[in-house]
Amino acid sequence: MKLRTTLALLAAGVGIATVPAGPALAQSIKIALSSEPTSADPHYHKMTQNDAFAAHVYDSLVARDPDMKLKPSLATSWKTLDDLTWEFKLRDDVKFSNGKPFTSEDVLFTICRTLNNETNISQSYMDTTKRIVDVQTPDAHTVIIKTAEPLPLLPAEFARSLPIIWNGIVEHGKLHFDPKQGCGVTGKWPTVADFNNGKDAIGTGPYLLKSYVKGTGIELTRNDNYWGEKPAWKDVRFVPVPNAGPRLTGLLSGDFDVVENPAARDLPRIKGNAQFAYVATPSTRLVFFQPDVARVPSPFVKAADGKNPLQDLRVRKAISMAIDRKTIVARIMDGVATQANQYMPDGMFGGLPNAPELKFDPEGAKKLLAEAGYPNGFELTISTTNDRYINDGQVAQAVAQYLSRVGIKANVDAMTASIYFPKRAKREFSFSMGGWPSEVGEASGLFQLWVASLDSPKGLGTSNYGGFSNADFDKVYQQAIVTVDPAKREKLLQQATQIALDNVPLIPLHFESTIWAFKKGLVYEGRRDQYTLAMSVKPADKK
C-alpha cells in the first residue's frame, strides 16, 4: 500500500447532494470514536486522540494539512534569525472564545504552562519547550524564541505539541520567560480538572467545549467568532465506542453519522450499501512492543536463572523473528496496514532507503534463545491496551501465540487506555505495546522520545520506559537533531536508524491505516495523522 494512497469508495450514480433530509442539511453531527480522549486538557498526555480533540478547541502556531505538510495557523510566518533563534509573526485578527484578543503573551504563557504542568502524563508537551532558553515578545504579534541548541524542526514540533491557551486563566503579573520561577504567574497553575470541567477550556479554535464526560462523550458547539473557515456543523457530539461491531451497527442504524476505524472485514458491507461510503488512509503510526532492558528482575518476566532475558540482544532479536507480521497484517488487520521493517514508513526522511525485511523465522528464533541460555524459554506478560490502537488486544494475543511456539510462555494483560497509560508511565510493565506517528515528517520524532537515553532536562527519552541506552545511538542522534543542513541530517538519521535496528530497543510490527465510514451525503478527507476532525466532515455538495 503506497503511503499517499487514499481509497474513497462511493457508490456510483447516487445523487448524494439531492437527498432532502440527508445530513447535508443537518445542524449537528454525531461521531463514534474507537478510542476516546483521556482529557480535555490540551497539555495532559501526548496521544493522537487527545491532540485531535484539542484541535477543535485550540489552535497551534503552525498546523498540518491532511498529508502532514506544514501550513500557517496562529502564526502567519516564521523564519530563523540565526541557528538558535526563531521569529514567529502572529495573526492580528484572532480572538479567544471569550472575546479576548490573542497576542504574543499567550504564546509565552503557553510555553511556560507546559513547563509548570504537574498533572501531565510522562512529561507530555515538554520535550520541545524544555529546549527553549528564552522567549521574547517585542510586540503583540511577534514572538522570538531562542533555543539551547539548533532546532531545525521547531515549526514542525510546534505543530504537534503546542496548543495555545489564554494567559488570563490564572492570575499573573508581567509575564516573562523564567519557568523555574513561574514566569510571573502569581496564582495557581491550571490542573487537568480545570480543563475537564470546562472552566479553563478557552481557545481560539473552531469549536467551544460544552461538556467532557469521560466514558460518555464530548459535546462541542461552533465558535461563530472563529477567525478561520467556519465548520459545517453547529453542534458536534463524540461518543466513545471501543468495539468495532457496535460502531458499525450504530452507523448502519442511523445512530452515528461518522465512525472511525470500522473493522476492515466489514468494509464489503459498507461498499455494497449505497447509503454509506468510506475512506482508508495509510498513516505514519508505527505499532510496536517495548521491552524492559534495564531492570533485574523485571516485574513481569520470569526466568529460571533469575535474570531478565530481555536484556540480551539475542532474545530481543528472537522475539522479533518469532512474529509473523505478514499474517498479522493479512488476517488481524484485514490487509489495512503495512508491515514495518524499520521505525518509519519507507521513503520517509531519515529512514533506510532499502530496509531488509524483518522475516518470520521461528526456527532461527529458537536457535537464538538457546544461544542466549534459554533453550526452554521463559515467561513474560504482554501488557497492552484494548481500546487504543486498531485491534490492539487481538494483535497482542496473536503475538503471545507466536512467542509460545518458540518456547516463551506469554500471557496477555489487556486494559483500557485510561488505566494503561498512567501505569506505563510509571514503568509498571516489562513488555508493553506502543504506537507513535512520525508527526514531524522524519525519523527524529520517535527516536527523541522512545529510543534516546533518558535526559529529562533536554526532553530526551521521556517515553523510553524500557530503559534502553546506547552511547553510539545517542551520539549520532543528538548530532542529527542539531544539524541544520538537510542532507547531512538525513545521513545521520539513517545511521541512527541502523544502530536502532541492530540493537532492537523497540520491536516494530506494522503501520496502521485509518478508516472512516460515513453516511451518504457526507465526505471525509482522510488524514495521515489519524485525526478525526468534525471540521473535516463536510456535506458532499460543499466539498
mmCIF file with all atom_site columns, N, CA and C in Angstrom, residues 120 125 146 160 174 200 246 269 306 309 343 431 457 488 511:
data_model
loop_
_atom_site.group_PDB
_atom_site.id
_atom_site.type_symbol
_atom_site.label_atom_id
_atom_site.label_alt_id
_atom_site.label_comp_id
_atom_site.label_asym_id
_atom_site.label_entity_id
_atom_site.label_seq_id
_atom_site.pdbx_PDB_ins_code
_atom_site.Cartn_x
_atom_site.Cartn_y
_atom_site.Cartn_z
_atom_site.occupancy
_atom_site.B_iso_or_equiv
_atom_site.pdbx_formal_charge
_atom_site.auth_seq_id
_atom_site.auth_comp_id
_atom_site.auth_asym_id
_atom_site.auth_atom_id
_atom_site.pdbx_PDB_model_num
ATOM 1  N N  . ASN A 1 120 ? 0.408   16.508  34.138 1.00 0.00 ? 120 ASN A N  1
ATOM 2  C CA . ASN A 1 120 ? 0.523   15.844  32.844 1.00 0.00 ? 120 ASN A CA 1
ATOM 3  C C  . ASN A 1 120 ? 1.016   14.407  33.019 1.00 0.00 ? 120 ASN A C  1
ATOM 4  N N  . TYR A 1 125 ? 4.334   17.177  26.182 1.00 0.00 ? 125 TYR A N  1
ATOM 5  C CA . TYR A 1 125 ? 4.388   18.525  25.626 1.00 0.00 ? 125 TYR A CA 1
ATOM 6  C C  . TYR A 1 125 ? 5.577   19.327  26.148 1.00 0.00 ? 125 TYR A C  1
ATOM 7  N N  . LYS A 1 146 ? 14.464  31.582  21.481 1.00 0.00 ? 146 LYS A N  1
ATOM 8  C CA . LYS A 1 146 ? 15.858  31.157  21.423 1.00 0.00 ? 146 LYS A CA 1
ATOM 9  C C  . LYS A 1 146 ? 15.973  29.781  22.060 1.00 0.00 ? 146 LYS A C  1
ATOM 10 N N  . ARG A 1 160 ? 2.822   19.948  16.395 1.00 0.00 ? 160 ARG A N  1
ATOM 11 C CA . ARG A 1 160 ? 2.333   18.740  17.056 1.00 0.00 ? 160 ARG A CA 1
ATOM 12 C C  . ARG A 1 160 ? 2.216   18.883  18.563 1.00 0.00 ? 160 ARG A C  1
ATOM 13 N N  . LYS A 1 174 ? 3.493   40.808  35.278 1.00 0.00 ? 174 LYS A N  1
ATOM 14 C CA . LYS A 1 174 ? 4.091   40.898  33.947 1.00 0.00 ? 174 LYS A CA 1
ATOM 15 C C  . LYS A 1 174 ? 4.723   39.546  33.605 1.00 0.00 ? 174 LYS A C  1
ATOM 16 N N  . ASP A 1 200 ? -11.359 26.276  32.248 1.00 0.00 ? 200 ASP A N  1
ATOM 17 C CA . ASP A 1 200 ? -10.215 26.877  31.574 1.00 0.00 ? 200 ASP A CA 1
ATOM 18 C C  . ASP A 1 200 ? -10.109 26.485  30.101 1.00 0.00 ? 200 ASP A C  1
ATOM 19 N N  . PRO A 1 246 ? -20.293 -2.629  17.467 1.00 0.00 ? 246 PRO A N  1
ATOM 20 C CA . PRO A 1 246 ? -21.295 -1.613  17.795 1.00 0.00 ? 246 PRO A CA 1
ATOM 21 C C  . PRO A 1 246 ? -21.101 -0.297  17.044 1.00 0.00 ? 246 PRO A C  1
ATOM 22 N N  . ARG A 1 269 ? -19.416 -4.745  3.399  1.00 0.00 ? 269 ARG A N  1
ATOM 23 C CA . ARG A 1 269 ? -20.802 -4.395  3.733  1.00 0.00 ? 269 ARG A CA 1
ATOM 24 C C  . ARG A 1 269 ? -21.059 -2.910  3.466  1.00 0.00 ? 269 ARG A C  1
ATOM 25 N N  . GLY A 1 306 ? 16.796  -16.366 37.029 1.00 0.00 ? 306 GLY A N  1
ATOM 26 C CA . GLY A 1 306 ? 16.549  -15.169 37.820 1.00 0.00 ? 306 GLY A CA 1
ATOM 27 C C  . GLY A 1 306 ? 16.915  -13.865 37.131 1.00 0.00 ? 306 GLY A C  1
ATOM 28 N N  . PRO A 1 309 ? 15.790  -11.840 30.743 1.00 0.00 ? 309 PRO A N  1
ATOM 29 C CA . PRO A 1 309 ? 16.240  -12.240 29.397 1.00 0.00 ? 309 PRO A CA 1
ATOM 30 C C  . PRO A 1 309 ? 16.143  -11.118 28.371 1.00 0.00 ? 309 PRO A C  1
ATOM 31 N N  . TYR A 1 343 ? 11.608  1.757   11.611 1.00 0.00 ? 343 TYR A N  1
ATOM 32 C CA . TYR A 1 343 ? 10.830  2.531   12.563 1.00 0.00 ? 343 TYR A CA 1
ATOM 33 C C  . TYR A 1 343 ? 10.041  3.678   11.946 1.00 0.00 ? 343 TYR A C  1
ATOM 34 N N  . PHE A 1 431 ? 6.894   -5.661  29.085 1.00 0.00 ? 431 PHE A N  1
ATOM 35 C CA . PHE A 1 431 ? 6.839   -5.820  27.625 1.00 0.00 ? 431 PHE A CA 1
ATOM 36 C C  . PHE A 1 431 ? 5.517   -5.208  27.193 1.00 0.00 ? 431 PHE A C  1
ATOM 37 N N  . PRO A 1 457 ? 16.044  16.932  31.339 1.00 0.00 ? 457 PRO A N  1
ATOM 38 C CA . PRO A 1 457 ? 16.192  18.366  31.073 1.00 0.00 ? 457 PRO A CA 1
ATOM 39 C C  . PRO A 1 457 ? 16.198  18.721  29.593 1.00 0.00 ? 457 PRO A C  1
ATOM 40 N N  . LYS A 1 488 ? 22.979  16.421  5.385  1.00 0.00 ? 488 LYS A N  1
ATOM 41 C CA . LYS A 1 488 ? 23.801  15.871  6.463  1.00 0.00 ? 488 LYS A CA 1
ATOM 42 C C  . LYS A 1 488 ? 22.929  15.272  7.554  1.00 0.00 ? 488 LYS A C  1
ATOM 43 N N  . PHE A 1 511 ? 2.502   -0.479  10.331 1.00 0.00 ? 511 PHE A N  1
ATOM 44 C CA . PHE A 1 511 ? 1.989   0.889   10.283 1.00 0.00 ? 511 PHE A CA 1
ATOM 45 C C  . PHE A 1 511 ? 0.488   0.800   10.024 1.00 0.00 ? 511 PHE A C  1
#
